[in-house]
Coordinates of C-alpha atoms in Angstrom, one line a residue:
Chain A
M238 CA -0.1 0.0 -0.1
T239 CA 1.1 3.5 -0.6
K240 CA 1.7 6.2 2.2
V241 CA -1.7 8.1 1.2
E242 CA -3.4 4.6 2.0
R243 CA -1.9 3.9 5.0
I244 CA -2.3 7.5 6.2
V245 CA -6.0 7.4 5.2
E246 CA -5.7 3.6 7.5
F247 CA -4.4 5.3 10.4
L248 CA -7.0 8.7 10.2
E249 CA -10.2 6.3 9.8
R250 CA -8.8 3.8 12.9
M251 CA -8.1 7.3 15.1
I252 CA -11.8 8.3 13.9
A253 CA -13.4 5.2 15.2
A254 CA -11.4 4.9 18.6
P255 CA -13.0 5.7 21.7
P256 CA -11.6 9.3 22.8
A257 CA -8.4 9.0 24.9
S258 CA -8.8 10.0 28.3
S259 CA -5.1 11.9 28.8
A260 CA -2.5 13.4 27.1
S261 CA -0.2 10.5 27.2
S262 CA -3.1 8.2 26.9
A263 CA -3.8 10.1 23.6
F264 CA 0.1 10.2 22.3
D265 CA -0.3 6.6 23.2
L266 CA -3.4 6.0 20.8
I267 CA -1.5 7.4 18.1
T268 CA 1.9 5.7 18.5
K269 CA 0.2 2.2 18.6
T270 CA -2.8 3.0 15.9
F271 CA 0.4 4.3 13.8
V272 CA 2.7 1.3 14.5
A273 CA -0.5 -1.5 13.9
V274 CA -1.0 0.2 10.2
E275 CA 2.4 0.1 9.0
E276 CA 3.1 -3.4 10.5
E277 CA -0.5 -4.7 8.9
M278 CA -0.1 -3.2 5.8
V279 CA 2.8 -3.7 3.4
S280 CA 4.6 -0.9 2.3
D281 CA 4.9 0.1 -1.4
D282 CA 7.0 3.0 -0.7
D283 CA 9.0 4.9 2.1
P284 CA 8.1 4.8 6.0
M285 CA 5.9 7.0 7.5
F286 CA 6.8 9.4 10.2
P287 CA 4.6 9.6 13.1
P288 CA 5.3 12.2 15.6
S289 CA 8.2 12.4 17.8
G290 CA 8.7 12.7 21.5
D291 CA 11.7 14.4 20.5
F292 CA 10.3 17.0 18.6
Y293 CA 7.8 18.5 21.4
Y294 CA 7.1 22.3 22.1
D295 CA 5.5 24.0 24.0
I296 CA 2.9 26.5 23.1
E297 CA 3.5 29.7 25.0
G298 CA 0.2 30.4 28.0
R299 CA -1.0 27.2 27.1
D300 CA 0.1 24.6 29.3
D301 CA -3.0 22.4 28.9
L302 CA -1.4 21.8 25.1
L303 CA 1.5 20.0 23.8
L304 CA 2.9 20.6 20.3
F305 CA 4.6 17.7 18.2
R306 CA 6.0 18.9 14.8
Q307 CA 6.3 16.5 11.8
A308 CA 8.0 17.9 8.8
G309 CA 4.9 19.9 7.2
H310 CA 1.9 18.8 9.8
E311 CA 2.2 19.4 13.7
T312 CA -0.3 17.2 16.2
I313 CA -1.6 19.2 19.3
I314 CA -2.8 17.4 21.9
R315 CA -4.8 18.6 25.0
V316 CA -4.7 17.3 28.7
N317 CA -8.1 16.0 28.0
G318 CA -6.9 13.9 25.6
A319 CA -8.5 15.7 22.5
I320 CA -5.9 15.4 19.1
L321 CA -5.9 17.9 16.4
I322 CA -3.4 17.3 13.6
R323 CA -2.9 19.7 10.8
N324 CA -1.0 21.1 7.9
R325 CA 1.3 23.9 9.9
K326 CA 1.4 26.2 7.0
T327 CA -2.3 26.1 5.4
K328 CA -4.1 24.7 8.7
A329 CA -6.0 22.2 6.7
V330 CA -7.4 20.0 9.6
S331 CA -6.5 15.8 8.7
L332 CA -7.9 15.2 12.7
D333 CA -10.0 17.2 14.9
K334 CA -11.0 14.2 17.6
P335 CA -12.7 15.5 21.0
G336 CA -11.0 14.2 24.5
H337 CA -12.9 11.9 27.3
D338 CA -14.9 14.9 27.9
G339 CA -16.5 16.2 24.3
K340 CA -14.4 19.3 23.5
K341 CA -11.9 19.3 21.2
V342 CA -8.2 21.0 21.0
D343 CA -9.5 25.0 21.4
L344 CA -6.3 27.4 20.0
Chain B
M85 CA 27.9 19.4 18.1
T86 CA 24.9 20.9 16.9
N87 CA 21.6 22.3 17.9
T88 CA 21.7 25.6 19.4
K89 CA 24.1 27.4 17.6
D90 CA 23.8 25.7 14.1
M91 CA 20.1 26.0 14.0
Q92 CA 20.5 29.9 15.0
W93 CA 23.2 30.5 13.0
M94 CA 21.5 28.8 9.8
A95 CA 18.7 31.0 10.7
A96 CA 20.9 34.0 10.3
Q97 CA 22.2 32.7 7.2
L98 CA 19.1 32.3 5.5
R99 CA 18.2 35.9 6.5
E100 CA 21.3 37.4 4.9
R101 CA 21.2 35.5 1.9
L102 CA 17.4 35.3 1.1
P103 CA 16.2 38.9 1.8
G104 CA 12.5 38.4 2.6
V105 CA 13.1 34.9 3.8
V106 CA 10.8 34.2 7.0
V107 CA 12.4 31.8 9.0
E108 CA 11.1 30.8 12.7
V109 CA 13.1 28.5 15.2
L110 CA 11.4 26.4 17.5
K111 CA 13.6 25.3 20.3
P112 CA 12.8 21.9 22.6
S113 CA 10.3 22.3 25.4
A114 CA 11.1 23.5 29.0
R115 CA 8.7 21.1 30.2
S116 CA 10.8 17.9 28.8
K117 CA 14.3 16.3 28.2
T118 CA 13.8 16.3 24.6
E119 CA 16.9 17.6 22.2
G120 CA 15.0 18.3 18.6
W121 CA 15.3 21.4 17.1
T122 CA 12.5 22.7 14.0
L123 CA 13.4 25.7 11.7
D124 CA 10.5 26.5 9.5
A125 CA 11.6 28.8 6.4
N126 CA 9.2 30.5 4.1
Y127 CA 10.7 32.0 1.0
Q128 CA 8.3 33.6 -2.0
D129 CA 6.6 30.0 -2.9
S130 CA 8.6 27.7 -1.1
Y131 CA 8.5 26.1 2.0
V132 CA 11.5 24.0 3.6
V133 CA 11.7 22.6 7.3
V134 CA 14.6 21.1 9.2
Q135 CA 14.4 19.1 11.8
W136 CA 17.4 17.8 14.2
T137 CA 18.2 15.3 16.9
R138 CA 21.4 14.2 17.7
S139 CA 20.9 10.6 16.5
T140 CA 19.5 11.5 13.0
G141 CA 20.9 14.8 12.5
F142 CA 19.9 17.1 9.4
G143 CA 16.5 16.0 8.4
I144 CA 15.1 18.3 5.3
S145 CA 11.7 18.4 4.3
A146 CA 10.0 20.6 1.6
P147 CA 6.4 19.9 2.3
R148 CA 3.7 20.4 -0.4
D149 CA -0.3 22.3 0.8
T150 CA -1.6 18.8 -0.2
D151 CA 0.4 16.3 1.6
L152 CA -0.9 14.2 4.3
P153 CA 0.3 13.8 7.8
F154 CA 3.6 12.0 8.4
T155 CA 3.7 11.2 4.6
E156 CA 5.9 14.2 3.6
D157 CA 9.8 12.7 2.1
V158 CA 12.9 13.4 4.5
E159 CA 16.3 13.8 2.8
Y160 CA 19.3 13.7 5.8
H161 CA 22.1 15.3 5.6
E162 CA 25.4 15.8 8.1
G163 CA 26.8 19.0 9.4
A164 CA 24.9 22.4 9.4
D165 CA 27.2 23.8 5.9
A166 CA 25.8 21.0 3.5
T167 CA 22.6 21.4 4.9
L168 CA 22.3 25.1 5.0
R169 CA 23.2 24.7 1.0
R170 CA 20.6 22.1 0.4
V171 CA 18.3 24.3 2.3
V172 CA 19.1 27.5 0.3
H173 CA 18.4 25.5 -2.6
L174 CA 15.5 24.2 -2.2
L175 CA 14.0 27.3 -1.4
V176 CA 15.3 29.3 -4.4
T177 CA 14.4 26.4 -6.7
G178 CA 10.9 25.0 -5.1
E179 CA 12.4 21.7 -5.6
G180 CA 10.9 19.1 -3.8
V181 CA 13.7 16.7 -1.8
S182 CA 15.1 13.5 -2.6
P183 CA 14.5 10.9 -0.2
S184 CA 17.3 8.5 -1.2
V185 CA 19.7 8.3 1.4
T186 CA 23.1 6.6 1.8
L187 CA 23.6 3.2 3.4
Q188 CA 25.3 5.2 6.7
E189 CA 22.2 7.4 6.6
L190 CA 20.1 4.6 6.7
R191 CA 21.3 3.1 9.8
K192 CA 21.8 6.1 11.4
R193 CA 18.1 6.9 10.9
R194 CA 17.2 3.3 12.4
S195 CA 19.1 4.6 15.8
V196 CA 22.1 1.4 14.7
S197 CA 25.7 1.7 15.1
Q198 CA 28.2 0.6 13.5
E199 CA 29.3 -1.9 16.4
E200 CA 25.9 -2.8 16.9
L201 CA 25.3 -3.5 12.7
A202 CA 29.2 -4.9 12.8
K203 CA 27.5 -7.6 15.3
V204 CA 24.3 -8.9 14.2
L205 CA 26.4 -8.9 10.6
R206 CA 29.5 -10.9 12.4
V207 CA 31.6 -8.8 11.0
S208 CA 34.1 -6.3 12.6
Q209 CA 33.1 -1.9 12.5
A210 CA 35.9 -1.5 10.6
S211 CA 34.3 -3.9 7.5
V212 CA 30.9 -1.8 8.2
S213 CA 32.5 1.5 8.0
Q214 CA 34.4 0.4 4.9
T215 CA 30.8 -1.3 3.3
E216 CA 29.3 2.3 3.9
Q217 CA 32.2 4.1 1.6
R218 CA 31.9 1.9 -1.3
D219 CA 30.7 3.2 -4.3
D220 CA 29.9 -0.2 -6.0
I221 CA 28.1 -2.7 -3.2
L222 CA 27.2 -6.3 -3.6
V223 CA 23.9 -7.4 -3.7
S224 CA 24.2 -10.3 -1.3
T225 CA 25.9 -7.3 1.2
L226 CA 23.4 -4.6 0.7
R227 CA 20.7 -7.6 1.4
A228 CA 22.5 -8.6 4.5
V229 CA 23.1 -5.2 5.8
I230 CA 19.3 -4.4 5.3
G231 CA 18.2 -7.4 6.5
A232 CA 20.2 -6.5 9.7
L233 CA 18.5 -3.3 10.1
G234 CA 15.0 -4.7 10.2
G235 CA 14.1 -3.9 6.4
R236 CA 14.1 -6.5 3.3
L237 CA 15.7 -5.3 0.0
V238 CA 14.2 -5.3 -3.2
V239 CA 15.3 -4.6 -6.7
K240 CA 13.2 -2.6 -9.4
A241 CA 13.5 -1.8 -12.3
L242 CA 11.4 1.3 -13.9
F243 CA 9.9 2.0 -16.9
D244 CA 7.5 4.2 -18.2
D245 CA 4.6 1.5 -18.7
G246 CA 5.4 0.0 -14.9
D247 CA 8.0 -1.6 -12.6
V248 CA 9.1 -4.9 -12.5
E249 CA 10.7 -6.4 -9.8
I250 CA 14.1 -8.2 -10.4
K251 CA 15.2 -11.3 -9.0
V252 CA 19.1 -11.1 -8.3
D253 CA 21.4 -13.9 -7.5
N254 CA 23.6 -13.1 -4.3
K255 CA 26.7 -13.2 -6.3
E256 CA 25.8 -10.2 -8.4
H257 CA 26.6 -6.5 -8.1
V258 CA 24.5 -3.8 -8.5
A259 CA 25.5 -1.8 -11.3

């Protein structure tokens, strides 16, 4: 499968998954879902790069949010388990998943 | 040596060489012990991202607006000078990155040391070093290295009307 096909599968599984209860469980959900997709689906091309703890940054004035950067995208996780994945430049949203209390990442 | 000085130096160099470039440097979180730095550079219609960690070195991407998350190609460079030259070229030309990597770069991406690879392959560290520097390499050697890094070697011929996977004997050479 191509990278695009695999990432679409990843996003569908993320949408279907129960809400995460905390920031750490949200990060675990992303990582486990990503690894499952990469292991289950034969790759036709280059590997993908999920959010990495190495690229974790603060958002000024927002201690309730964690920002993880990939090349062109950013993944923002809220302490309630909400997850927002969007294009850094265009702000186009790929995933906007609420946390356990139904609230989304609010920027 | 790298990170703070290199990323800030690179940002300064970009502003000096490319008037009008917009550069942002993201420093590692003060709340964690992470070490990854990110540099965003926008110049005219070009957008280039540089990310650095000690284990991977400099990773360069040229994301397109239509890219899906996690799918952007990344090419890796050693040293701030080489990275800067490549970033300037990408910003000026608007070209995309070339994700192909050397064996050494691939090993580093997999966070495997030469010593660790040598142990798996049952060769000396010097032998691994020599293999990584070769211009020409046996397919059998390449297969063993890729296998030791956790991958599988596939050789393909690319044609306009389709790709063909080639069965290669261990004794054949890659041209």
